[in-house]
JSON list of C-alpha atoms in Angstrom, two decimals:
[
{"chain": "J", "resi": 4, "resn": "MET", "atom": "CA", "xyz": [-20.68, 17.85, 13.02]},
{"chain": "J", "resi": 5, "resn": "SER", "atom": "CA", "xyz": [-19.36, 15.02, 14.65]},
{"chain": "J", "resi": 6, "resn": "ASP", "atom": "CA", "xyz": [-15.20, 14.58, 14.66]},
{"chain": "J", "resi": 7, "resn": "LEU", "atom": "CA", "xyz": [-14.87, 11.99, 12.20]},
{"chain": "J", "resi": 8, "resn": "ASP", "atom": "CA", "xyz": [-17.31, 14.12, 9.63]},
{"chain": "J", "resi": 9, "resn": "ALA", "atom": "CA", "xyz": [-14.75, 17.28, 9.91]},
{"chain": "J", "resi": 10, "resn": "THR", "atom": "CA", "xyz": [-11.10, 14.65, 9.12]},
{"chain": "J", "resi": 11, "resn": "THR", "atom": "CA", "xyz": [-9.14, 15.99, 6.68]},
{"chain": "J", "resi": 12, "resn": "PRO", "atom": "CA", "xyz": [-8.87, 13.02, 4.11]},
{"chain": "J", "resi": 13, "resn": "ARG", "atom": "CA", "xyz": [-7.08, 10.41, 4.37]},
{"chain": "J", "resi": 14, "resn": "ILE", "atom": "CA", "xyz": [-5.37, 7.04, 2.51]},
{"chain": "J", "resi": 15, "resn": "PHE", "atom": "CA", "xyz": [-5.87, 3.87, 3.68]},
{"chain": "J", "resi": 16, "resn": "LEU", "atom": "CA", "xyz": [-3.23, 1.08, 2.65]},
{"chain": "J", "resi": 17, "resn": "ALA", "atom": "CA", "xyz": [-3.97, -1.94, 2.91]},
{"chain": "J", "resi": 18, "resn": "ARG", "atom": "CA", "xyz": [-2.29, -5.25, 2.56]},
{"chain": "J", "resi": 19, "resn": "HIS", "atom": "CA", "xyz": [-3.13, -7.88, 1.15]},
{"chain": "J", "resi": 20, "resn": "GLY", "atom": "CA", "xyz": [-2.81, -11.30, 3.79]},
{"chain": "J", "resi": 21, "resn": "GLU", "atom": "CA", "xyz": [-0.72, -14.01, 4.80]},
{"chain": "J", "resi": 22, "resn": "THR", "atom": "CA", "xyz": [0.59, -15.87, 1.57]},
{"chain": "J", "resi": 23, "resn": "GLU", "atom": "CA", "xyz": [2.65, -19.16, 0.96]},
{"chain": "J", "resi": 24, "resn": "TRP", "atom": "CA", "xyz": [5.17, -17.13, 0.14]},
{"chain": "J", "resi": 25, "resn": "THR", "atom": "CA", "xyz": [4.86, -14.55, 2.83]},
{"chain": "J", "resi": 26, "resn": "LYS", "atom": "CA", "xyz": [5.09, -17.15, 5.34]},
{"chain": "J", "resi": 27, "resn": "SER", "atom": "CA", "xyz": [8.80, -18.30, 3.77]},
{"chain": "J", "resi": 28, "resn": "GLY", "atom": "CA", "xyz": [10.14, -15.05, 2.92]},
{"chain": "J", "resi": 29, "resn": "GLN", "atom": "CA", "xyz": [9.87, -16.06, -0.82]},
{"chain": "J", "resi": 30, "resn": "TYR", "atom": "CA", "xyz": [9.45, -12.42, -3.10]},
{"chain": "J", "resi": 31, "resn": "THR", "atom": "CA", "xyz": [6.39, -12.61, -4.44]},
{"chain": "J", "resi": 32, "resn": "GLY", "atom": "CA", "xyz": [6.06, -9.94, -7.53]},
{"chain": "J", "resi": 33, "resn": "ILE", "atom": "CA", "xyz": [4.10, -10.94, -10.61]},
{"chain": "J", "resi": 34, "resn": "SER", "atom": "CA", "xyz": [3.12, -14.43, -9.74]},
{"chain": "J", "resi": 35, "resn": "ASP", "atom": "CA", "xyz": [-0.48, -14.94, -8.94]},
{"chain": "J", "resi": 36, "resn": "ILE", "atom": "CA", "xyz": [-0.42, -16.41, -5.38]},
{"chain": "J", "resi": 37, "resn": "PRO", "atom": "CA", "xyz": [-3.54, -17.13, -3.27]},
{"chain": "J", "resi": 38, "resn": "LEU", "atom": "CA", "xyz": [-4.11, -15.89, 0.25]},
{"chain": "J", "resi": 39, "resn": "THR", "atom": "CA", "xyz": [-3.77, -18.76, 2.83]},
{"chain": "J", "resi": 40, "resn": "SER", "atom": "CA", "xyz": [-6.70, -19.98, 5.21]},
{"chain": "J", "resi": 41, "resn": "GLU", "atom": "CA", "xyz": [-4.63, -17.19, 7.61]},
{"chain": "J", "resi": 42, "resn": "GLY", "atom": "CA", "xyz": [-4.54, -14.97, 5.17]},
{"chain": "J", "resi": 43, "resn": "VAL", "atom": "CA", "xyz": [-7.75, -15.05, 4.71]},
{"chain": "J", "resi": 44, "resn": "LYS", "atom": "CA", "xyz": [-9.06, -14.83, 8.88]},
{"chain": "J", "resi": 45, "resn": "GLN", "atom": "CA", "xyz": [-5.84, -12.24, 9.54]},
{"chain": "J", "resi": 46, "resn": "VAL", "atom": "CA", "xyz": [-8.01, -10.08, 6.57]},
{"chain": "J", "resi": 47, "resn": "THR", "atom": "CA", "xyz": [-11.58, -10.56, 7.85]},
{"chain": "J", "resi": 48, "resn": "ASP", "atom": "CA", "xyz": [-10.83, -9.92, 11.25]},
{"chain": "J", "resi": 49, "resn": "THR", "atom": "CA", "xyz": [-9.23, -7.14, 10.45]},
{"chain": "J", "resi": 50, "resn": "GLY", "atom": "CA", "xyz": [-12.01, -5.77, 8.25]},
{"chain": "J", "resi": 51, "resn": "ARG", "atom": "CA", "xyz": [-14.30, -7.19, 11.18]},
{"chain": "J", "resi": 52, "resn": "LEU", "atom": "CA", "xyz": [-12.60, -4.65, 13.79]},
{"chain": "J", "resi": 53, "resn": "LEU", "atom": "CA", "xyz": [-12.27, -1.41, 11.01]},
{"chain": "J", "resi": 54, "resn": "VAL", "atom": "CA", "xyz": [-14.34, -1.32, 8.44]},
{"chain": "J", "resi": 55, "resn": "GLY", "atom": "CA", "xyz": [-17.89, -0.71, 8.52]},
{"chain": "J", "resi": 56, "resn": "PRO", "atom": "CA", "xyz": [-20.75, 2.23, 9.64]},
{"chain": "J", "resi": 57, "resn": "ARG", "atom": "CA", "xyz": [-18.75, 3.85, 11.78]},
{"chain": "J", "resi": 58, "resn": "LYS", "atom": "CA", "xyz": [-16.21, 2.26, 11.70]},
{"chain": "J", "resi": 59, "resn": "LEU", "atom": "CA", "xyz": [-11.98, 3.30, 11.71]},
{"chain": "J", "resi": 60, "resn": "VAL", "atom": "CA", "xyz": [-12.72, 2.48, 7.10]},
{"chain": "J", "resi": 61, "resn": "ASP", "atom": "CA", "xyz": [-16.03, 3.60, 7.23]},
{"chain": "J", "resi": 62, "resn": "PRO", "atom": "CA", "xyz": [-17.33, 2.90, 3.31]},
{"chain": "J", "resi": 63, "resn": "ALA", "atom": "CA", "xyz": [-19.69, 5.09, 2.90]},
{"chain": "J", "resi": 64, "resn": "ARG", "atom": "CA", "xyz": [-16.98, 7.70, 4.13]},
{"chain": "J", "resi": 65, "resn": "ILE", "atom": "CA", "xyz": [-15.07, 6.07, 0.65]},
{"chain": "J", "resi": 66, "resn": "ALA", "atom": "CA", "xyz": [-14.41, 8.21, -3.09]},
{"chain": "J", "resi": 67, "resn": "ARG", "atom": "CA", "xyz": [-11.99, 5.07, -4.50]},
{"chain": "J", "resi": 68, "resn": "VAL", "atom": "CA", "xyz": [-10.74, 2.32, -4.09]},
{"chain": "J", "resi": 69, "resn": "TRP", "atom": "CA", "xyz": [-7.60, 1.86, -6.40]},
{"chain": "J", "resi": 70, "resn": "VAL", "atom": "CA", "xyz": [-6.47, -2.28, -5.75]},
{"chain": "J", "resi": 71, "resn": "SER", "atom": "CA", "xyz": [-3.84, -4.81, -7.31]},
{"chain": "J", "resi": 72, "resn": "PRO", "atom": "CA", "xyz": [-4.60, -6.57, -10.53]},
{"chain": "J", "resi": 73, "resn": "ARG", "atom": "CA", "xyz": [-3.38, -9.47, -7.99]},
{"chain": "J", "resi": 74, "resn": "ARG", "atom": "CA", "xyz": [-5.90, -12.27, -7.35]},
{"chain": "J", "resi": 75, "resn": "ARG", "atom": "CA", "xyz": [-4.10, -11.98, -2.94]},
{"chain": "J", "resi": 76, "resn": "ALA", "atom": "CA", "xyz": [-5.21, -8.35, -3.18]},
{"chain": "J", "resi": 77, "resn": "HIS", "atom": "CA", "xyz": [-8.37, -9.16, -4.59]},
{"chain": "J", "resi": 78, "resn": "GLN", "atom": "CA", "xyz": [-8.65, -11.61, -2.84]},
{"chain": "J", "resi": 79, "resn": "THR", "atom": "CA", "xyz": [-8.50, -8.49, 0.04]},
{"chain": "J", "resi": 80, "resn": "PHE", "atom": "CA", "xyz": [-10.90, -6.44, -1.45]},
{"chain": "J", "resi": 81, "resn": "GLN", "atom": "CA", "xyz": [-13.33, -8.03, -0.63]},
{"chain": "J", "resi": 82, "resn": "HIS", "atom": "CA", "xyz": [-12.68, -9.65, 2.33]},
{"chain": "J", "resi": 83, "resn": "LEU", "atom": "CA", "xyz": [-12.50, -6.19, 4.14]},
{"chain": "J", "resi": 84, "resn": "PHE", "atom": "CA", "xyz": [-14.83, -4.50, 2.15]},
{"chain": "J", "resi": 85, "resn": "GLY", "atom": "CA", "xyz": [-17.69, -7.48, 1.23]},
{"chain": "J", "resi": 86, "resn": "ASP", "atom": "CA", "xyz": [-20.09, -5.01, -1.36]},
{"chain": "J", "resi": 87, "resn": "SER", "atom": "CA", "xyz": [-20.23, -2.35, 0.58]},
{"chain": "J", "resi": 88, "resn": "ILE", "atom": "CA", "xyz": [-18.20, -0.42, -2.16]},
{"chain": "J", "resi": 89, "resn": "SER", "atom": "CA", "xyz": [-19.76, 0.52, -5.18]},
{"chain": "J", "resi": 90, "resn": "PRO", "atom": "CA", "xyz": [-18.36, -0.66, -7.74]},
{"chain": "J", "resi": 91, "resn": "GLU", "atom": "CA", "xyz": [-17.70, 2.59, -10.39]},
{"chain": "J", "resi": 92, "resn": "ARG", "atom": "CA", "xyz": [-14.92, 3.14, -7.14]},
{"chain": "J", "resi": 93, "resn": "VAL", "atom": "CA", "xyz": [-13.32, 0.15, -6.94]},
{"chain": "J", "resi": 94, "resn": "ILE", "atom": "CA", "xyz": [-10.61, 0.38, -9.81]},
{"chain": "J", "resi": 95, "resn": "LEU", "atom": "CA", "xyz": [-7.51, -2.64, -11.37]},
{"chain": "J", "resi": 96, "resn": "THR", "atom": "CA", "xyz": [-4.61, -0.45, -11.81]},
{"chain": "J", "resi": 97, "resn": "GLU", "atom": "CA", "xyz": [-1.43, -2.00, -12.12]},
{"chain": "J", "resi": 98, "resn": "ASP", "atom": "CA", "xyz": [0.58, 1.50, -10.73]},
{"chain": "J", "resi": 99, "resn": "ILE", "atom": "CA", "xyz": [-0.27, -0.28, -7.44]},
{"chain": "J", "resi": 100, "resn": "THR", "atom": "CA", "xyz": [1.42, -4.08, -8.26]},
{"chain": "J", "resi": 101, "resn": "GLU", "atom": "CA", "xyz": [3.80, -5.52, -5.82]},
{"chain": "J", "resi": 102, "resn": "TRP", "atom": "CA", "xyz": [8.20, -3.93, -6.81]},
{"chain": "J", "resi": 103, "resn": "ASP", "atom": "CA", "xyz": [8.20, -6.33, -10.52]},
{"chain": "J", "resi": 104, "resn": "TYR", "atom": "CA", "xyz": [11.44, -8.36, -9.19]},
{"chain": "J", "resi": 105, "resn": "GLY", "atom": "CA", "xyz": [12.53, -10.12, -12.09]},
{"chain": "J", "resi": 106, "resn": "ASP", "atom": "CA", "xyz": [15.71, -12.55, -12.49]},
{"chain": "J", "resi": 107, "resn": "TYR", "atom": "CA", "xyz": [14.95, -12.27, -8.73]},
{"chain": "J", "resi": 108, "resn": "GLU", "atom": "CA", "xyz": [11.26, -13.30, -8.06]},
{"chain": "J", "resi": 109, "resn": "GLY", "atom": "CA", "xyz": [10.74, -16.03, -5.88]},
{"chain": "J", "resi": 110, "resn": "MET", "atom": "CA", "xyz": [13.89, -15.95, -4.05]},
{"chain": "J", "resi": 111, "resn": "VAL", "atom": "CA", "xyz": [14.79, -14.83, -0.36]},
{"chain": "J", "resi": 112, "resn": "ILE", "atom": "CA", "xyz": [17.62, -12.41, 0.28]},
{"chain": "J", "resi": 113, "resn": "GLY", "atom": "CA", "xyz": [20.17, -14.53, 0.90]},
{"chain": "J", "resi": 114, "resn": "ASP", "atom": "CA", "xyz": [20.02, -15.92, -2.19]},
{"chain": "J", "resi": 115, "resn": "ILE", "atom": "CA", "xyz": [19.69, -13.23, -4.59]},
{"chain": "J", "resi": 116, "resn": "ARG", "atom": "CA", "xyz": [22.68, -10.99, -2.75]},
{"chain": "J", "resi": 117, "resn": "MET", "atom": "CA", "xyz": [24.16, -14.59, -3.17]},
{"chain": "J", "resi": 118, "resn": "LEU", "atom": "CA", "xyz": [23.62, -14.43, -7.21]},
{"chain": "J", "resi": 119, "resn": "ARG", "atom": "CA", "xyz": [24.21, -10.97, -7.23]},
{"chain": "J", "resi": 120, "resn": "LYS", "atom": "CA", "xyz": [27.51, -11.49, -5.88]},
{"chain": "J", "resi": 121, "resn": "GLU", "atom": "CA", "xyz": [27.90, -14.52, -8.37]},
{"chain": "J", "resi": 122, "resn": "ARG", "atom": "CA", "xyz": [27.59, -11.60, -11.41]},
{"chain": "J", "resi": 123, "resn": "GLY", "atom": "CA", "xyz": [30.02, -9.66, -9.61]},
{"chain": "J", "resi": 124, "resn": "LEU", "atom": "CA", "xyz": [27.68, -6.90, -8.52]},
{"chain": "J", "resi": 125, "resn": "ASP", "atom": "CA", "xyz": [28.25, -6.13, -4.98]},
{"chain": "J", "resi": 126, "resn": "GLN", "atom": "CA", "xyz": [31.64, -6.73, -4.48]},
{"chain": "J", "resi": 127, "resn": "GLU", "atom": "CA", "xyz": [31.68, -3.68, -1.62]},
{"chain": "J", "resi": 128, "resn": "LYS", "atom": "CA", "xyz": [28.18, -2.75, -0.05]},
{"chain": "J", "resi": 129, "resn": "ALA", "atom": "CA", "xyz": [25.76, -5.36, -0.02]},
{"chain": "J", "resi": 130, "resn": "TRP", "atom": "CA", "xyz": [22.01, -4.65, -1.75]},
{"chain": "J", "resi": 131, "resn": "ASN", "atom": "CA", "xyz": [19.69, -3.06, -1.41]},
{"chain": "J", "resi": 132, "resn": "ILE", "atom": "CA", "xyz": [16.42, -2.49, -3.40]},
{"chain": "J", "resi": 133, "resn": "TRP", "atom": "CA", "xyz": [15.79, 0.33, -2.32]},
{"chain": "J", "resi": 134, "resn": "ARG", "atom": "CA", "xyz": [18.27, 1.46, -4.64]},
{"chain": "J", "resi": 135, "resn": "ASP", "atom": "CA", "xyz": [19.50, -1.04, -7.47]},
{"chain": "J", "resi": 136, "resn": "GLY", "atom": "CA", "xyz": [16.14, -2.47, -7.78]},
{"chain": "J", "resi": 137, "resn": "CYS", "atom": "CA", "xyz": [16.30, -5.67, -10.02]},
{"chain": "J", "resi": 138, "resn": "GLN", "atom": "CA", "xyz": [18.09, -6.82, -12.49]},
{"chain": "J", "resi": 139, "resn": "GLY", "atom": "CA", "xyz": [15.56, -7.94, -15.57]},
{"chain": "J", "resi": 140, "resn": "GLY", "atom": "CA", "xyz": [12.81, -5.76, -13.22]},
{"chain": "J", "resi": 141, "resn": "GLU", "atom": "CA", "xyz": [12.19, -2.50, -12.12]},
{"chain": "J", "resi": 142, "resn": "SER", "atom": "CA", "xyz": [14.63, -0.74, -10.74]},
{"chain": "J", "resi": 143, "resn": "ALA", "atom": "CA", "xyz": [13.39, 2.78, -8.36]},
{"chain": "J", "resi": 144, "resn": "ASP", "atom": "CA", "xyz": [13.25, 4.71, -10.73]},
{"chain": "J", "resi": 145, "resn": "GLN", "atom": "CA", "xyz": [10.49, 2.87, -12.22]},
{"chain": "J", "resi": 146, "resn": "VAL", "atom": "CA", "xyz": [8.45, 2.37, -9.42]},
{"chain": "J", "resi": 147, "resn": "SER", "atom": "CA", "xyz": [8.25, 5.52, -8.48]},
{"chain": "J", "resi": 148, "resn": "GLU", "atom": "CA", "xyz": [7.41, 7.10, -11.48]},
{"chain": "J", "resi": 149, "resn": "ARG", "atom": "CA", "xyz": [3.98, 5.09, -11.65]},
{"chain": "J", "resi": 150, "resn": "LEU", "atom": "CA", "xyz": [3.74, 5.57, -7.94]},
{"chain": "J", "resi": 151, "resn": "ASP", "atom": "CA", "xyz": [3.50, 9.82, -8.48]},
{"chain": "J", "resi": 152, "resn": "ARG", "atom": "CA", "xyz": [1.15, 9.01, -11.05]},
{"chain": "J", "resi": 153, "resn": "LEU", "atom": "CA", "xyz": [-1.57, 7.68, -8.52]},
{"chain": "J", "resi": 154, "resn": "ILE", "atom": "CA", "xyz": [-0.64, 9.73, -6.28]},
{"chain": "J", "resi": 155, "resn": "GLU", "atom": "CA", "xyz": [-1.81, 12.81, -9.12]},
{"chain": "J", "resi": 156, "resn": "GLU", "atom": "CA", "xyz": [-4.72, 10.76, -9.57]},
{"chain": "J", "resi": 157, "resn": "ILE", "atom": "CA", "xyz": [-5.74, 10.77, -5.57]},
{"chain": "J", "resi": 158, "resn": "LEU", "atom": "CA", "xyz": [-4.37, 14.81, -5.61]},
{"chain": "J", "resi": 159, "resn": "LYS", "atom": "CA", "xyz": [-7.15, 14.92, -7.73]},
{"chain": "J", "resi": 160, "resn": "VAL", "atom": "CA", "xyz": [-9.82, 13.41, -5.99]},
{"chain": "J", "resi": 161, "resn": "GLN", "atom": "CA", "xyz": [-8.84, 14.79, -2.11]},
{"chain": "J", "resi": 162, "resn": "GLY", "atom": "CA", "xyz": [-8.00, 17.73, -3.06]},
{"chain": "J", "resi": 163, "resn": "PRO", "atom": "CA", "xyz": [-11.35, 19.76, -3.22]},
{"chain": "J", "resi": 164, "resn": "HIS", "atom": "CA", "xyz": [-12.49, 18.21, -0.75]},
{"chain": "J", "resi": 165, "resn": "MET", "atom": "CA", "xyz": [-9.71, 19.56, 2.31]},
{"chain": "J", "resi": 166, "resn": "ASP", "atom": "CA", "xyz": [-12.38, 21.05, 4.64]},
{"chain": "J", "resi": 167, "resn": "GLY", "atom": "CA", "xyz": [-14.41, 17.49, 5.25]},
{"chain": "J", "resi": 168, "resn": "LYS", "atom": "CA", "xyz": [-17.65, 17.91, 4.74]},
{"chain": "J", "resi": 169, "resn": "GLU", "atom": "CA", "xyz": [-18.01, 15.64, 1.24]},
{"chain": "J", "resi": 170, "resn": "PRO", "atom": "CA", "xyz": [-16.88, 12.14, 1.07]},
{"chain": "J", "resi": 171, "resn": "ALA", "atom": "CA", "xyz": [-12.87, 11.80, -0.09]},
{"chain": "J", "resi": 172, "resn": "ASP", "atom": "CA", "xyz": [-10.95, 9.26, 1.88]},
{"chain": "J", "resi": 173, "resn": "VAL", "atom": "CA", "xyz": [-9.65, 6.46, -0.56]},
{"chain": "J", "resi": 174, "resn": "VAL", "atom": "CA", "xyz": [-8.04, 3.30, 0.12]},
{"chain": "J", "resi": 175, "resn": "LEU", "atom": "CA", "xyz": [-5.37, 1.09, -1.75]},
{"chain": "J", "resi": 176, "resn": "VAL", "atom": "CA", "xyz": [-5.21, -2.33, -1.53]},
{"chain": "J", "resi": 177, "resn": "ALA", "atom": "CA", "xyz": [-1.55, -3.75, -2.41]},
{"chain": "J", "resi": 178, "resn": "HIS", "atom": "CA", "xyz": [1.25, -5.00, -1.31]},
{"chain": "J", "resi": 179, "resn": "GLY", "atom": "CA", "xyz": [3.97, -5.24, 1.49]},
{"chain": "J", "resi": 180, "resn": "LEU", "atom": "CA", "xyz": [7.09, -3.92, 0.06]},
{"chain": "J", "resi": 181, "resn": "ILE", "atom": "CA", "xyz": [4.62, -1.18, -2.54]},
{"chain": "J", "resi": 182, "resn": "LEU", "atom": "CA", "xyz": [2.54, 0.49, -0.16]},
{"chain": "J", "resi": 183, "resn": "ARG", "atom": "CA", "xyz": [6.84, 0.95, 2.08]},
{"chain": "J", "resi": 184, "resn": "CYS", "atom": "CA", "xyz": [7.46, 2.42, -1.19]},
{"chain": "J", "resi": 185, "resn": "PHE", "atom": "CA", "xyz": [3.76, 4.17, -1.83]},
{"chain": "J", "resi": 186, "resn": "VAL", "atom": "CA", "xyz": [5.07, 6.02, 2.30]},
{"chain": "J", "resi": 187, "resn": "LYS", "atom": "CA", "xyz": [8.25, 6.98, 1.06]},
{"chain": "J", "resi": 188, "resn": "ARG", "atom": "CA", "xyz": [6.72, 8.08, -2.40]},
{"chain": "J", "resi": 189, "resn": "TRP", "atom": "CA", "xyz": [3.73, 10.92, -0.07]},
{"chain": "J", "resi": 190, "resn": "LEU", "atom": "CA", "xyz": [6.20, 12.15, 1.79]},
{"chain": "J", "resi": 191, "resn": "ARG", "atom": "CA", "xyz": [7.98, 13.31, -1.13]},
{"chain": "J", "resi": 192, "resn": "TYR", "atom": "CA", "xyz": [11.18, 10.79, 0.07]},
{"chain": "J", "resi": 193, "resn": "PRO", "atom": "CA", "xyz": [13.70, 8.89, -2.84]},
{"chain": "J", "resi": 194, "resn": "LEU", "atom": "CA", "xyz": [13.63, 5.39, -2.40]},
{"chain": "J", "resi": 195, "resn": "ASP", "atom": "CA", "xyz": [17.42, 5.30, -1.89]},
{"chain": "J", "resi": 196, "resn": "ILE", "atom": "CA", "xyz": [15.79, 7.12, 1.70]},
{"chain": "J", "resi": 197, "resn": "ASP", "atom": "CA", "xyz": [16.61, 4.88, 5.30]},
{"chain": "J", "resi": 198, "resn": "LEU", "atom": "CA", "xyz": [13.28, 4.96, 7.05]},
{"chain": "J", "resi": 199, "resn": "PRO", "atom": "CA", "xyz": [12.65, 1.31, 8.31]},
{"chain": "J", "resi": 200, "resn": "MET", "atom": "CA", "xyz": [9.26, 0.18, 8.17]},
{"chain": "J", "resi": 201, "resn": "ILE", "atom": "CA", "xyz": [7.47, -2.44, 8.85]},
{"chain": "J", "resi": 202, "resn": "MET", "atom": "CA", "xyz": [4.20, -3.70, 7.34]},
{"chain": "J", "resi": 203, "resn": "SER", "atom": "CA", "xyz": [1.97, -6.92, 8.72]},
{"chain": "J", "resi": 204, "resn": "PRO", "atom": "CA", "xyz": [-0.09, -8.87, 6.46]},
{"chain": "J", "resi": 205, "resn": "GLY", "atom": "CA", "xyz": [-3.18, -8.58, 6.20]},
{"chain": "J", "resi": 206, "resn": "ALA", "atom": "CA", "xyz": [-2.39, -4.73, 8.10]},
{"chain": "J", "resi": 207, "resn": "ILE", "atom": "CA", "xyz": [-4.03, -1.03, 7.80]},
{"chain": "J", "resi": 208, "resn": "ALA", "atom": "CA", "xyz": [-1.74, 2.31, 7.72]},
{"chain": "J", "resi": 209, "resn": "ILE", "atom": "CA", "xyz": [-2.99, 5.64, 7.39]},
{"chain": "J", "resi": 210, "resn": "LEU", "atom": "CA", "xyz": [-1.16, 8.33, 5.58]},
{"chain": "J", "resi": 211, "resn": "SER", "atom": "CA", "xyz": [-3.38, 12.05, 5.36]},
{"chain": "J", "resi": 212, "resn": "TYR", "atom": "CA", "xyz": [-2.71, 15.31, 4.46]},
{"chain": "J", "resi": 213, "resn": "LYS", "atom": "CA", "xyz": [-1.21, 18.47, 8.04]},
{"chain": "J", "resi": 214, "resn": "ASN", "atom": "CA", "xyz": [-3.05, 20.83, 8.90]},
{"chain": "J", "resi": 215, "resn": "HIS", "atom": "CA", "xyz": [-5.82, 20.49, 5.73]},
{"chain": "J", "resi": 216, "resn": "ASP", "atom": "CA", "xyz": [-3.58, 21.71, 3.44]},
{"chain": "J", "resi": 217, "resn": "VAL", "atom": "CA", "xyz": [-3.39, 19.36, 0.19]},
{"chain": "J", "resi": 218, "resn": "ASN", "atom": "CA", "xyz": [0.87, 20.52, -0.17]},
{"chain": "J", "resi": 219, "resn": "GLN", "atom": "CA", "xyz": [1.43, 18.83, 3.63]},
{"chain": "J", "resi": 220, "resn": "PRO", "atom": "CA", "xyz": [1.13, 14.78, 3.22]},
{"chain": "J", "resi": 221, "resn": "GLY", "atom": "CA", "xyz": [1.88, 13.39, 6.15]},
{"chain": "J", "resi": 222, "resn": "ILE", "atom": "CA", "xyz": [2.20, 10.73, 7.92]},
{"chain": "J", "resi": 223, "resn": "TYR", "atom": "CA", "xyz": [-0.73, 9.59, 10.98]},
{"chain": "J", "resi": 224, "resn": "VAL", "atom": "CA", "xyz": [1.85, 8.08, 13.44]},
{"chain": "J", "resi": 225, "resn": "GLY", "atom": "CA", "xyz": [-1.53, 6.87, 15.65]},
{"chain": "J", "resi": 226, "resn": "MET", "atom": "CA", "xyz": [-4.87, 8.15, 15.44]},
{"chain": "J", "resi": 227, "resn": "ALA", "atom": "CA", "xyz": [-7.86, 7.66, 17.76]},
{"chain": "J", "resi": 228, "resn": "LEU", "atom": "CA", "xyz": [-10.92, 5.02, 16.55]},
{"chain": "J", "resi": 229, "resn": "PRO", "atom": "CA", "xyz": [-14.62, 6.98, 16.14]},
{"chain": "J", "resi": 230, "resn": "SER", "atom": "CA", "xyz": [-17.29, 6.59, 19.29]},
{"chain": "J", "resi": 231, "resn": "LYS", "atom": "CA", "xyz": [-19.76, 4.38, 17.78]},
{"chain": "J", "resi": 232, "resn": "GLU", "atom": "CA", "xyz": [-22.19, 7.26, 19.47]},
{"chain": "J", "resi": 233, "resn": "GLU", "atom": "CA", "xyz": [-24.08, 9.18, 17.06]}
]
């Protein structure tokens, strides 16, 4: 058995590539904005390096893919995987859409904080989305609820296969903030815990379990790439 075959099931988090609002720093929730040409290149390059037989993300080992229905996420899935994942393994779900920014959709953080001050909010502390949520949009509790629901589905898929003998990797193709929220919920942290994270457009992050134990969710801070040799 190769080292790759012996791994505990993993969860790959794939952030969509650049959009025009990614470049400008505008909060992009429900707006259905496509990738830029640079965004397509980011994702295509990531896929070329990391996705494929005997690569980090091997389609043959993927049991399920959850994709945000937003166009930028769907484009990212297509550029990463093409037709290498059979349709019955792919699920479009609102559970992994970006945080609903409500009144703050399309705004940058400085303007959001100014707007909230004008509304009499945040007089003592600056707005923090992890704690305060979004007026007209989602609260941290609402985001946690839908991500926890998705985590339960992932555990059902991976729980019986902690020995790595059967393909049980999963992939989430979604958005920058919601994927960082997912990391916190995967580690069983509340969303307002201070856990600084950075995830570039087109990036792939990896979660898994410690000691092959479904009750010990973990995060890879580094992982060796599989050997190309059989």
